[in-house]
Short mmCIF file of C-alpha atoms in Angstrom, two decimals:
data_model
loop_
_atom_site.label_atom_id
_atom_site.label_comp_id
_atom_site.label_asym_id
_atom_site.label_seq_id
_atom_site.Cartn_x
_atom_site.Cartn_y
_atom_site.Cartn_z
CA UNK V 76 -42.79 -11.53 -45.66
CA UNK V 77 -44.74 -11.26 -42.37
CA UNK V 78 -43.84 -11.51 -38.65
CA UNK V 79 -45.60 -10.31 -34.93
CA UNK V 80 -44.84 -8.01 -33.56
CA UNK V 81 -46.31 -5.22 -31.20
CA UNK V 82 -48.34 -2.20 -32.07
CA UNK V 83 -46.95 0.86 -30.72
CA UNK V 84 -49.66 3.79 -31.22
CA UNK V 85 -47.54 5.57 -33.82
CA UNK V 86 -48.10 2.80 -36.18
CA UNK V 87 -44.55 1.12 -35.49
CA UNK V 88 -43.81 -1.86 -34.40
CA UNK V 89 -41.73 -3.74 -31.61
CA UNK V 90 -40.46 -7.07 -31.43
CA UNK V 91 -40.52 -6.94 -27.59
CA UNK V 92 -43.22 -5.16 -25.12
CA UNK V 93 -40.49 -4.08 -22.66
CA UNK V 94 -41.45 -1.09 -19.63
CA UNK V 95 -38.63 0.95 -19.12
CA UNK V 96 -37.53 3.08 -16.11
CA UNK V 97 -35.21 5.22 -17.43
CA UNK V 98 -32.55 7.39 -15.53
CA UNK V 99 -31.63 10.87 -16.90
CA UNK V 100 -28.86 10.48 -15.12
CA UNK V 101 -26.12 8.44 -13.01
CA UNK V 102 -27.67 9.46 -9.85
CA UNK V 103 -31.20 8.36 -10.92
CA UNK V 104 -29.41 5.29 -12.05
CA UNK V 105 -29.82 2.81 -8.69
CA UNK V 106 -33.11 4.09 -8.13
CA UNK V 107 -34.68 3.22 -11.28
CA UNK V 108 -32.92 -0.36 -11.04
CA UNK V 109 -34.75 -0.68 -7.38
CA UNK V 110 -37.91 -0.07 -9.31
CA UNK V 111 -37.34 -2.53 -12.35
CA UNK V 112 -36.57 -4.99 -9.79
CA UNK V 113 -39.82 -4.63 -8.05
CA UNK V 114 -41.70 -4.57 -11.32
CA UNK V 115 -42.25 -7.24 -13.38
CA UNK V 116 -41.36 -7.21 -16.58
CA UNK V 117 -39.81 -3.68 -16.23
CA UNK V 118 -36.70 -3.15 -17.09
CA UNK V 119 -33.86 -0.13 -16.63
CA UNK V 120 -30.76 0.71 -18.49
CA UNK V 121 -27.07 1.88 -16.18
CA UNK V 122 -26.84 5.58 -17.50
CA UNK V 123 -23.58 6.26 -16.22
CA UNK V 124 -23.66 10.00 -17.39
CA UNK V 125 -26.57 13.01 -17.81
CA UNK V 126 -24.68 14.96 -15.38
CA UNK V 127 -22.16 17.40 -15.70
CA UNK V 128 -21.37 17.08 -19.03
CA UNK V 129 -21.01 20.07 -21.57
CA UNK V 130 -23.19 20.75 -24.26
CA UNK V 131 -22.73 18.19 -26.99
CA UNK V 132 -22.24 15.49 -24.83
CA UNK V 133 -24.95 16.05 -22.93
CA UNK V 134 -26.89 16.09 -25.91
CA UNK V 135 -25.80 12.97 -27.03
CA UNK V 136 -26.73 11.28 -23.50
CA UNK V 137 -29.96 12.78 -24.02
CA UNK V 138 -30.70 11.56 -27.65
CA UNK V 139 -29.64 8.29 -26.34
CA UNK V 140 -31.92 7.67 -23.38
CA UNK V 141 -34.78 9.13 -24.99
CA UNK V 142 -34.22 7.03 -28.31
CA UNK V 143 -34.40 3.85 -26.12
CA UNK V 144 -37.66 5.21 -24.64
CA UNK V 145 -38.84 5.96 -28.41
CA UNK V 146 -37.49 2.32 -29.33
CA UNK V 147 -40.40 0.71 -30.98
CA UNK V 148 -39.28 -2.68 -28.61
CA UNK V 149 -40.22 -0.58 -25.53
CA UNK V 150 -44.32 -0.17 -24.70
CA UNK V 151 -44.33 1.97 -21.78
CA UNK V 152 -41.53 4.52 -20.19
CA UNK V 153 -41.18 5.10 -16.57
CA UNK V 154 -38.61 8.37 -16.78
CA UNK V 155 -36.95 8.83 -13.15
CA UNK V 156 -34.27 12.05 -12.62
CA UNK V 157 -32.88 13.13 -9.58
CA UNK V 158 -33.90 16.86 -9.78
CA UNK V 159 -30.73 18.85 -10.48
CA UNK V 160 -29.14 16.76 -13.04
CA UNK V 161 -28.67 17.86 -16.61
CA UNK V 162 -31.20 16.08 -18.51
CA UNK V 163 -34.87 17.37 -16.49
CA UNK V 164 -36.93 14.22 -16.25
CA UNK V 165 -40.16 15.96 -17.72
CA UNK V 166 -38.24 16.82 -21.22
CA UNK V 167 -36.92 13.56 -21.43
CA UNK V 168 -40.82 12.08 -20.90
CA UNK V 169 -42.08 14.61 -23.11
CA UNK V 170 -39.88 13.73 -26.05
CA UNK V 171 -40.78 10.23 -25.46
CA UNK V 172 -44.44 10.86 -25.41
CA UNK V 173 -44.19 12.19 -28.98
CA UNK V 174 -44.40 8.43 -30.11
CA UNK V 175 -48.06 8.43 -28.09
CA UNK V 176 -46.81 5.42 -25.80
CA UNK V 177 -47.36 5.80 -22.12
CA UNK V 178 -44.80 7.75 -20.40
CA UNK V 179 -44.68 8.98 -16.88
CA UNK V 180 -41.91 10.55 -14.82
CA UNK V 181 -40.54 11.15 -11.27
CA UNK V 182 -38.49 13.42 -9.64
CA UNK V 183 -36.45 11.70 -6.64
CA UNK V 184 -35.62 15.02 -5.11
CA UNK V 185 -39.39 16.11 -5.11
CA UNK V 186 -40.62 12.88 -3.88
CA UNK V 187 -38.27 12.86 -0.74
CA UNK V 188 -35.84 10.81 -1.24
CA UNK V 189 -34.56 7.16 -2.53
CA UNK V 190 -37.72 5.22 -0.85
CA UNK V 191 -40.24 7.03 -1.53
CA UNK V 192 -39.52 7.42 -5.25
CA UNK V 193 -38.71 3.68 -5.31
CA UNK V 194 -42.72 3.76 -4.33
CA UNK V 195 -43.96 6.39 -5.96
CA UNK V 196 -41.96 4.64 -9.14
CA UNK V 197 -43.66 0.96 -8.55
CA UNK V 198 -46.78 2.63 -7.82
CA UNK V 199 -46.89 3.94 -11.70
CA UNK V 200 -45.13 1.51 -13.45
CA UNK V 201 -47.32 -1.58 -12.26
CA UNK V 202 -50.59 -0.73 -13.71
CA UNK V 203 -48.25 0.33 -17.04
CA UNK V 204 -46.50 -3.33 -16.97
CA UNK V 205 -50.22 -4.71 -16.03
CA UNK V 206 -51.43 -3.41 -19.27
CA UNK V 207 -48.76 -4.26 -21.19
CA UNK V 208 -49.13 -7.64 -20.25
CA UNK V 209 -52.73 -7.69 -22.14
CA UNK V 210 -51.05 -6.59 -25.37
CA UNK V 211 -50.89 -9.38 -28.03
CA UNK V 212 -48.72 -9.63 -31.53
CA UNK V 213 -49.86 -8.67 -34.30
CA UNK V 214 -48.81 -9.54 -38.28
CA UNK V 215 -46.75 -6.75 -39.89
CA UNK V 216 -44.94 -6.82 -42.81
CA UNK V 217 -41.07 -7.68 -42.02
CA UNK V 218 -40.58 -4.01 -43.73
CA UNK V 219 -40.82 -2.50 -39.99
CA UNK V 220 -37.73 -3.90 -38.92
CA UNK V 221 -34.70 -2.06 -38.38
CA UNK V 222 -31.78 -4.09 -38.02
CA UNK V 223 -28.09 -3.19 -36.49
CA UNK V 224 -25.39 -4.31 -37.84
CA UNK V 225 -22.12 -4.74 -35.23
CA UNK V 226 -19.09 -6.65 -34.81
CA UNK V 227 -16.69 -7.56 -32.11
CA UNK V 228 -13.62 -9.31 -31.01
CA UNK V 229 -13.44 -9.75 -34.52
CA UNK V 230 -10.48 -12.06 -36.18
CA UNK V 231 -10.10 -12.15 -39.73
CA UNK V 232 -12.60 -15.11 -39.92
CA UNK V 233 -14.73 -12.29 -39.59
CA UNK V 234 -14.20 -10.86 -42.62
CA UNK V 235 -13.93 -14.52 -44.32
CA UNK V 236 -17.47 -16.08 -43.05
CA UNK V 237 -19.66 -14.47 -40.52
CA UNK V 238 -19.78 -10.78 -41.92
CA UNK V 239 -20.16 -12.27 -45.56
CA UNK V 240 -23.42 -14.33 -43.91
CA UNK V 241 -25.03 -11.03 -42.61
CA UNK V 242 -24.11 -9.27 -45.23
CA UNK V 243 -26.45 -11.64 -47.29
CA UNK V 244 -29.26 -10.90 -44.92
CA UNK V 245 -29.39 -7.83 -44.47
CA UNK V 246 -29.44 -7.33 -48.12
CA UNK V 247 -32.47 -9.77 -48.01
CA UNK V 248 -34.25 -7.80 -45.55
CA UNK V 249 -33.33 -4.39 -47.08
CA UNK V 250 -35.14 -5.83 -50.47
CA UNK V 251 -37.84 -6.62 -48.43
CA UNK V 252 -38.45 -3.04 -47.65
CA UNK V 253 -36.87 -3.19 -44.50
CA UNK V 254 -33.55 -1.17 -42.56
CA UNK V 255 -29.82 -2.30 -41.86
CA UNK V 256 -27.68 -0.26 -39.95
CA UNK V 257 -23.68 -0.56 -40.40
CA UNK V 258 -21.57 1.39 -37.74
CA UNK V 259 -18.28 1.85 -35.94
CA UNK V 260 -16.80 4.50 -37.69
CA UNK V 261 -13.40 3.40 -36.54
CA UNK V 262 -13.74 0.52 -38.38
CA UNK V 263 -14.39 1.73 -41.79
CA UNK V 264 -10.87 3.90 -41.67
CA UNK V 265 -9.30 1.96 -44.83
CA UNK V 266 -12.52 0.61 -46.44
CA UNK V 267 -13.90 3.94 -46.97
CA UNK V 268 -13.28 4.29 -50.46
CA UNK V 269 -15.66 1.43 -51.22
CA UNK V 270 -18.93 2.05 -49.28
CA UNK V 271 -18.52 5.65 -50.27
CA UNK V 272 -19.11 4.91 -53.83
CA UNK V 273 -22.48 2.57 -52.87
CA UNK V 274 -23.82 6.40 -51.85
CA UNK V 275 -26.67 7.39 -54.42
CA UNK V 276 -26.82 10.91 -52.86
CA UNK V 277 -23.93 12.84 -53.33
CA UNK V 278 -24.80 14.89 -49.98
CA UNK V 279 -24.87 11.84 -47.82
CA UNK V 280 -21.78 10.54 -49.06
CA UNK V 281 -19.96 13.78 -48.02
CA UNK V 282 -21.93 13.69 -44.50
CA UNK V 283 -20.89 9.67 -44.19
CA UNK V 284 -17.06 10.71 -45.75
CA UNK V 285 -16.85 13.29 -43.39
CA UNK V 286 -18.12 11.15 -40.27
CA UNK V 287 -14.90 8.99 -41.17
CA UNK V 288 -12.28 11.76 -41.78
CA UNK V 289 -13.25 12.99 -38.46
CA UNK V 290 -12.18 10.14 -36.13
CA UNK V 291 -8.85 9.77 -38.18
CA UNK V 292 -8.59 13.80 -37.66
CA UNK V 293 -9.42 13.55 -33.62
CA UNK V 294 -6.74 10.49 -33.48
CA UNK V 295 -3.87 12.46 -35.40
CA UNK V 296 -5.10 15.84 -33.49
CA UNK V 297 -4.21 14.24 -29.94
CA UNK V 298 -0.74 12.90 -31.24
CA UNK V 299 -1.76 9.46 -30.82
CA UNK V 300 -1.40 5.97 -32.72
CA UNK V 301 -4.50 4.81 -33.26
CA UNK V 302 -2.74 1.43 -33.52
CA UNK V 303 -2.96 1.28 -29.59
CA UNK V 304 -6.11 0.76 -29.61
CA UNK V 305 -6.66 -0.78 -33.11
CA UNK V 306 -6.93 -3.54 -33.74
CA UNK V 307 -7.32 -5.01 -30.22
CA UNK V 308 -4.92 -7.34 -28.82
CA UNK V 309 -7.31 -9.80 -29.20
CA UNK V 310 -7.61 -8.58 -32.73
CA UNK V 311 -4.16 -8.98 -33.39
CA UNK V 312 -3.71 -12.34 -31.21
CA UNK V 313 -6.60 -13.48 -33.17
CA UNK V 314 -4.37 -12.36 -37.04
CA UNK V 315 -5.57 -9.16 -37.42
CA UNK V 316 -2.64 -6.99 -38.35
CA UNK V 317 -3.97 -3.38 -39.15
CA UNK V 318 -7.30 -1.10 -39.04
CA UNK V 319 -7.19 -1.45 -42.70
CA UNK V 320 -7.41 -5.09 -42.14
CA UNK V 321 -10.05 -5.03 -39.63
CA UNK V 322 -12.06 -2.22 -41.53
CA UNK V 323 -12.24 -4.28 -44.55
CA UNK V 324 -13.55 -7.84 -43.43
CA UNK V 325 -16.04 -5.64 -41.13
CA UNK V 326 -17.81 -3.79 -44.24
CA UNK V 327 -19.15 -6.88 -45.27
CA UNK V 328 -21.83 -6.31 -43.08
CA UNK V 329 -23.44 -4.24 -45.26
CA UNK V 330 -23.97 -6.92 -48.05
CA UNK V 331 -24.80 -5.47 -51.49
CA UNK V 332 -27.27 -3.00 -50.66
CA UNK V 333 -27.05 0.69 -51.63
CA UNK V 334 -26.90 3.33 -49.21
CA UNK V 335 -29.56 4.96 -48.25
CA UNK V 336 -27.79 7.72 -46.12
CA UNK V 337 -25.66 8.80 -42.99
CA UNK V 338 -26.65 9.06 -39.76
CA UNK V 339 -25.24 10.96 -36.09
CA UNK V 340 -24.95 8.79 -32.94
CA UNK V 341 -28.17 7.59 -32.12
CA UNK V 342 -30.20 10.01 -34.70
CA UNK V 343 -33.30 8.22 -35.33
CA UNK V 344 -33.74 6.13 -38.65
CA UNK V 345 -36.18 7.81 -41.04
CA UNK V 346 -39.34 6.32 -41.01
CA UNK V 347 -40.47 7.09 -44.68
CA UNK V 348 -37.17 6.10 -45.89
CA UNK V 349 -36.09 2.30 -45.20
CA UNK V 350 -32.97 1.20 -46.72
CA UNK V 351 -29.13 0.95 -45.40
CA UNK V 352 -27.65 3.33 -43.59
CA UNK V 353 -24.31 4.24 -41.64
CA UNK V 354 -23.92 5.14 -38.42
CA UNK V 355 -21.37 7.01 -36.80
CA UNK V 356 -20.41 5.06 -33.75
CA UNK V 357 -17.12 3.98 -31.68
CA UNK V 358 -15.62 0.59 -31.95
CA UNK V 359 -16.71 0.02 -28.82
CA UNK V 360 -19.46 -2.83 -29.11
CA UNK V 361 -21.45 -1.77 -26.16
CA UNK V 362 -21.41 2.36 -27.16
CA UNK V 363 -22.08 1.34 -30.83
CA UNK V 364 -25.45 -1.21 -30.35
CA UNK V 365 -26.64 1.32 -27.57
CA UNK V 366 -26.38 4.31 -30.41
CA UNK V 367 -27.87 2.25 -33.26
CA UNK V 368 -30.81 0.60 -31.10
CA UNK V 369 -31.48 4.80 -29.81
CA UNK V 370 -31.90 4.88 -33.98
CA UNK V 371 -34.59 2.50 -33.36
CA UNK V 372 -33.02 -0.53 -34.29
CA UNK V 373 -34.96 -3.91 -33.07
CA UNK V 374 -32.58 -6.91 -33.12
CA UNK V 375 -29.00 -6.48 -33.44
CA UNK V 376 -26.99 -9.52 -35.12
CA UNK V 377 -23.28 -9.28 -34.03
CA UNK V 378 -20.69 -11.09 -35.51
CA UNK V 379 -17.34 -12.02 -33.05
CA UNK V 380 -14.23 -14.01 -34.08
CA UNK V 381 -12.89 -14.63 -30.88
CA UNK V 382 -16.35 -14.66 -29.27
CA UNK V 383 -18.35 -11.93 -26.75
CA UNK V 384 -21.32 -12.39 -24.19
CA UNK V 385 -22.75 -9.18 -25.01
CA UNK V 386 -26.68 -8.48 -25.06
CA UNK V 387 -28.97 -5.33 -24.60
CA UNK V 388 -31.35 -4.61 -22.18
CA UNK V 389 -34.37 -3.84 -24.98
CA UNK V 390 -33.58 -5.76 -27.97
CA UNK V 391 -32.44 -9.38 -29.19
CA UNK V 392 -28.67 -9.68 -30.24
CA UNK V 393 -28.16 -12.79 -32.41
CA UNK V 394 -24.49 -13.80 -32.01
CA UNK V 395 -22.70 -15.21 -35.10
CA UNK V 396 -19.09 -16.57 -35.61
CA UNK V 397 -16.89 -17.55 -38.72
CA UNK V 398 -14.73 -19.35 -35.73
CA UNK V 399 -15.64 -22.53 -35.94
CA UNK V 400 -13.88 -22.99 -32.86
CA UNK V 401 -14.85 -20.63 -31.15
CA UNK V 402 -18.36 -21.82 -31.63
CA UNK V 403 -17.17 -24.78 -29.75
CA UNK V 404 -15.32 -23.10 -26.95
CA UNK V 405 -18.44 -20.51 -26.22
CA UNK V 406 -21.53 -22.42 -26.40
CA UNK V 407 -23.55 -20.59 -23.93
CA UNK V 408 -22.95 -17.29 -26.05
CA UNK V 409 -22.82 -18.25 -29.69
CA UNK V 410 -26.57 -18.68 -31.97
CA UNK V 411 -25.12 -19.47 -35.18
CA UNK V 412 -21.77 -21.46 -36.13
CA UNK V 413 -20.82 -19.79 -39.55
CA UNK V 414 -17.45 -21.36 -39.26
CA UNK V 415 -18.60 -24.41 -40.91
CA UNK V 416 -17.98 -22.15 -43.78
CA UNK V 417 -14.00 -22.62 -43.25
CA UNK V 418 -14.12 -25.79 -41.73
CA UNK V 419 -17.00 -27.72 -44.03
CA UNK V 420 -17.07 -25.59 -47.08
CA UNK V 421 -20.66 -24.65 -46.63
CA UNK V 422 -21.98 -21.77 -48.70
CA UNK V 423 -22.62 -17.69 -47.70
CA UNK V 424 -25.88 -17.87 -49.39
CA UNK V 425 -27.14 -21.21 -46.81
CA UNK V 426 -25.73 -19.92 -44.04
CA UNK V 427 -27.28 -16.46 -44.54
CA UNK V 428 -30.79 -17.89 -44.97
CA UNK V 429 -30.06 -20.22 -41.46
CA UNK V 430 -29.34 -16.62 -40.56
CA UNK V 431 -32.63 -15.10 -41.67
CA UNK V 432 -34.54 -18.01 -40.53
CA UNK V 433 -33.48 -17.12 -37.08
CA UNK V 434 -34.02 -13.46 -37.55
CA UNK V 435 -37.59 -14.33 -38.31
CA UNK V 436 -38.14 -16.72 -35.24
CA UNK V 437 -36.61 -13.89 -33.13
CA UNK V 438 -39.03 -11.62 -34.52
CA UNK V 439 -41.44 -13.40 -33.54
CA UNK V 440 -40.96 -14.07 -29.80
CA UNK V 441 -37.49 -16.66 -29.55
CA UNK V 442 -35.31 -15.82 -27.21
CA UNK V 443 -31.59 -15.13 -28.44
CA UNK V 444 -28.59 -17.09 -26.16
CA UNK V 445 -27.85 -13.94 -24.87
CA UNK V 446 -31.92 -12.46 -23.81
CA UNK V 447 -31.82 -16.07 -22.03
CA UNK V 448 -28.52 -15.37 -20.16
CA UNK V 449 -30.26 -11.43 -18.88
CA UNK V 450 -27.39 -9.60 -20.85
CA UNK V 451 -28.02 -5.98 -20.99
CA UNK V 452 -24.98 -4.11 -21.74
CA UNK V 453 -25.51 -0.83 -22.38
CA UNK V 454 -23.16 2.52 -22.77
CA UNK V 455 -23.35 5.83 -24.10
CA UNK V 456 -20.20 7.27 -26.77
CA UNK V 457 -18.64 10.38 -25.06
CA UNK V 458 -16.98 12.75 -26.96
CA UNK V 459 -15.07 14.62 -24.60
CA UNK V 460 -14.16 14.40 -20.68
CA UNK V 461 -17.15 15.39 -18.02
CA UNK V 462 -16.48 19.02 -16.75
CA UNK Q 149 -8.78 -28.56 -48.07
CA UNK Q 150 -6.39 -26.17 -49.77
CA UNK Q 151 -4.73 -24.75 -46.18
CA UNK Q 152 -4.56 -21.20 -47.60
CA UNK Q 153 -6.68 -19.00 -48.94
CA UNK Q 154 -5.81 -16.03 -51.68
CA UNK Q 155 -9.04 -13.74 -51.54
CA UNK Q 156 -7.97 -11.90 -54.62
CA UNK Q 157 -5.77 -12.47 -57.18
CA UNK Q 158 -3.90 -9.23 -56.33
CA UNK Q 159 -3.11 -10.26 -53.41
CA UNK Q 160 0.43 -10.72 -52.30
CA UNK Q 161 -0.59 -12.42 -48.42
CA UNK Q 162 -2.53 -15.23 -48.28
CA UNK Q 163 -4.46 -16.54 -45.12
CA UNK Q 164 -4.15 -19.48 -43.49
CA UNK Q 165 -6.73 -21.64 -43.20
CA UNK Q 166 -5.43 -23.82 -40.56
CA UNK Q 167 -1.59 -23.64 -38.72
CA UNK Q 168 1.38 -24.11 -41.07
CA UNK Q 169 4.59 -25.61 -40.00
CA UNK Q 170 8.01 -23.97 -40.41
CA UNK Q 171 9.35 -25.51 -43.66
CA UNK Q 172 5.75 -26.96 -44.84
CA UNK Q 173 5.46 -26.57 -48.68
CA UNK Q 174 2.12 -25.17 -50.32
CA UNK Q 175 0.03 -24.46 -53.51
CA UNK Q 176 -1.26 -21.32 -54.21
CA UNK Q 177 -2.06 -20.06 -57.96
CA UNK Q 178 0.41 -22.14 -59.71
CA UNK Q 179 3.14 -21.27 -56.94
CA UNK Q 180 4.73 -23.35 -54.47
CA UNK Q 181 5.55 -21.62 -50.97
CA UNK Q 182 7.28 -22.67 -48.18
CA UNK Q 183 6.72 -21.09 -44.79
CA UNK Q 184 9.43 -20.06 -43.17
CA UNK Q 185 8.31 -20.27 -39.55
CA UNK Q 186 5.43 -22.18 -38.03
CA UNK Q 187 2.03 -19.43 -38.47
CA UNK Q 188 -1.08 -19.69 -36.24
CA UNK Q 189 -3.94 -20.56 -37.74
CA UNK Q 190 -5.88 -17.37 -39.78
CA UNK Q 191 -2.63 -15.25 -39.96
CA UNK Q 192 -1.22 -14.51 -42.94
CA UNK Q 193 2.19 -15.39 -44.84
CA UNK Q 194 3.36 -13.87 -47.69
CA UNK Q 195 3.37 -15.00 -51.77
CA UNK Q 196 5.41 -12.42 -52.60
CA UNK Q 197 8.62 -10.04 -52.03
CA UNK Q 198 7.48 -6.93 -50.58
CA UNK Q 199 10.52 -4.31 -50.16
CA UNK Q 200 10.57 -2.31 -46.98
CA UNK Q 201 7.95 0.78 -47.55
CA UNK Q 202 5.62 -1.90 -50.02
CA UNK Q 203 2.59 -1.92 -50.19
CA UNK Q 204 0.54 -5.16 -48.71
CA UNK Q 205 -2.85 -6.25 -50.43
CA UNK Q 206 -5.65 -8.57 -49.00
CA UNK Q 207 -9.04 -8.51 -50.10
CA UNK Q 208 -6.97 -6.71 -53.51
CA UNK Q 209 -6.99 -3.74 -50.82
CA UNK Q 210 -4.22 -2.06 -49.26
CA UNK Q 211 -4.05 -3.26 -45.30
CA UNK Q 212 -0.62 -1.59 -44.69
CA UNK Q 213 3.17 -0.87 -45.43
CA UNK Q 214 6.12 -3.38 -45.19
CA UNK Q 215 8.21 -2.10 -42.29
CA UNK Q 216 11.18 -4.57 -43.34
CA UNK Q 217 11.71 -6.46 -46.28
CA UNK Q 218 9.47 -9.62 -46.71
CA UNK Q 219 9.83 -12.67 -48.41
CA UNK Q 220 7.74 -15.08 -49.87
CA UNK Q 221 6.80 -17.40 -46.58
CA UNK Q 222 7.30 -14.97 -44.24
CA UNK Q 223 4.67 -14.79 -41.94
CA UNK Q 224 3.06 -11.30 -42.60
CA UNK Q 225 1.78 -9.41 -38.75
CA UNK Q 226 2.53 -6.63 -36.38
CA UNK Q 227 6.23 -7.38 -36.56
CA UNK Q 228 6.81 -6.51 -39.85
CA UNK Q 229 3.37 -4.22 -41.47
CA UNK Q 230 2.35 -1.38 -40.20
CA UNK Q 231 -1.19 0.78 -40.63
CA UNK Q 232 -0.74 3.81 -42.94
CA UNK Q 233 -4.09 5.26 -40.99
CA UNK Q 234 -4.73 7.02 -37.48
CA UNK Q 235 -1.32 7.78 -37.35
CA UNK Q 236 -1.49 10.91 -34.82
CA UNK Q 237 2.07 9.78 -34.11
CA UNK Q 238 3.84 10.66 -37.27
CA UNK Q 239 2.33 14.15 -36.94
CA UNK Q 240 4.60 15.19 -33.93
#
């Protein structure tokens, strides 16, 4: 199975040629936007963090950023930091320009301020979006995609149509040779049991039972019910009754694949090893797609009950519901009505290829409702409070 | 239509497929149910007795513990299951 796609010079591919000016931090944040703006076809992400923020966390903010810059969907990286902020803007660039793309960076602090690195930025991002913009697709075997798998505002026609649908195809496209990525460790509490025995590798299983006994452990460490925040009231309006609940309609997701292994927030999906994989993420959809697209996902397909606008600003999100109502109520946001499942009996396996259908045409070049609408939520998982 | 749907046959809560109105009779595996209070459309009512402290299968998984007694037609939520998971509460 073929699609085009772009030809990063690591050999990857991306199924968008975005530039990115990328803050290392929240104060680099408005001036990298000022740039995107002037550039087009640029883009920049709202890194609310990268500054005084203790070791882990800042680690994680710095995985994250620089796994969007590494994101096969992104062709060119404009890093901008302020100077003094945690994450130093030549690092970041540097660990981007492993994956040979261009990458250049600026310093706001060095270049005198706000306007002059808003012109020192457009001044070296233009020529990089002017090449970009020469750069055709090419064929590549649908084995390069990495997909993410997510769902939110969930009800339990969740777990009834729309998660059965990608389940079927992202088993599809992991027989194809390609990558699915299930997260939201939150919402495997209950379900655990049965994805841990899909684990061929008794190591990873461990790693990926361990990712799951430690949210449960941080909950019941700080005294708290995680039933305040699980399900959602929306959740709950919507049927849900319990995480358990939740947890196991969400696991569909993963289809009938094995799994190929366990990965940290945002740690990079092997590139010798397609195959499914878990992610440790929050429940939180916009912390969870930003993690798994850092991983290098491409195209995120998101699955919502009770129905969600959210996008990202580097890579398609196809939006499916089981709701068939829903579908009616939020036609600007919805791609795929997989209600008709509950309300005209139509089968998993149909709607799942409709489903794949669309994942090719997105592939290649189709905008998703929510690209068309400029959504480009994005958010980093914290673990612990900023010192 | 059938209006319910039992996922798996060890199921004791069944979800419903569209609203149900208090009193409205239904079929499910050879068993006739009557619900005992109107339930919105995709929550679930119960097929069963579950004692306070049972155990409450969907999917033929456990989703939580009966907080009060249930009876068959009860409509099966918050009010009356609770999450055996997460519960830093229980630990003070």
């Amino acid at each position: 199975m073929k699609i085009k796609a772009y030809r990063r010079e690591n050999g990857r591919y991306g199924i968008r040629n975005h530039l990115l000016i990328m803050p290392t931090s929240v104060c680099a944040a408005t001036t990298a936007e000022r740039i995107a703006e002037q550039v087009p076809g640029a883009v920049s992400i709202p890194n609310q963090h990268g500054c005084c923020q203790i070791s882990s966390d800042l680690a994680l903010t710095q995985k994250t950023i620089v796994g969007f810059g590494r994101n096969a969907n992104v062709g060119a990286v404009l890093v901008v930091g302020l100077g003094c902020d945690g994450i130093q803007a030549d690092a970041a660039a540097a660990e981007v320009a492993e994956t040979g793309k261009p990458v250049a960076h600026i310093v706001i602090q060095d270049c005198g301020g706000t306007l002059k690195a808003i012109a020192r930025g457009v001044e070296l991002a233009a020529p990089m979006a002017r090449k970009l913009s020469m750069q055709t697709r090419e064929e590549c075997d649908i084995s390069e995609l990495i997909m993410g798998l997510e769902c939110g505002g969930s009800d339990p026609t969740s777990g009834l149509a729309s998660n059965p649908t990608i389940g079927y195809a992202s088993t599809r496209l992991v027989d194809y040779g390609g990558s699915s990525i299930l997260s939201e460790t939150t919402e495997v509490i209950g379900a655990e049991h049965l994805l841990a025995a899909r684990f061929a590798d008794p190591e990873q299983r461990e790693k990926f039972l361990g990712l799951v006994r430690a949210v449960e452990d941080r909950a019941i460490s700080l005294g708290e019910d995680l039933r305040s925040g699980q399900p959602t009231p929306g959740n709950k309006a919507g049927g849900l009754s319990t995480i358990e609940e939740k947890s196991l309609g969400c696991m569909y997701k993963a289809g009938a694949s094995p799994f190929s292994g366990a990965l940290n927030y945002a740690e990079e999906v092997p590139g010798d090893a397609h195959g499914l994989y878990f992610m440790d993420t929050p429940g939180q959809d916009i912390d969870s797609i930003t993690g798994m697209i850092a991983g290098g996902a491409q195209l995120i397909i998101f699955s919502t009950g009770r129905g969600t606008p959210t996008g990202s600003p580097i890579a398609p999100v196809i939006k499916i519901t089981g709701n068939p109502e829903t579908f009616e109520k939020m036609p600007d946001n919805i791609d795929i009505n997989a209600g008709r499942i509950i309300s005209a009996g139509a089968a998993v396996e149909q709607l799942g290829e409709e489903l794949f259908e669309m994942m090719l045409d997105v592939c290649n070049g189709a905008l998703t409702k929510a690209e068309s609408l400029g959504h480009r939520e994005f958010g980093i998982y914290k673990l612990t409070g900023t010192f | 239509m059938n209006p319910i749907l039992r996922i798996n046959g060890k199921d004791n809560v069944v979800t419903c497929l569209r609203p149900l109105s208090s009193g409205e009779r239904v079929e499910v595996d050879g068993m006739t149910i009557t619900a005992n209070r109107d339930i919105p459309v995709f929550h679930k009512m119960a097929i069963q007795d579950i004692d306070t402290g049972g155990v409450c299968y969907k999917y033929g998984e456990v989703i939580g513990i009966a907080i009060e007694h249930i009876r068959p037609g009860d409509h099966v939520h918050t009010h009356n299951i609770e999450s055996t998971r997460g519960r830093g509460d229980k630990h003070r």
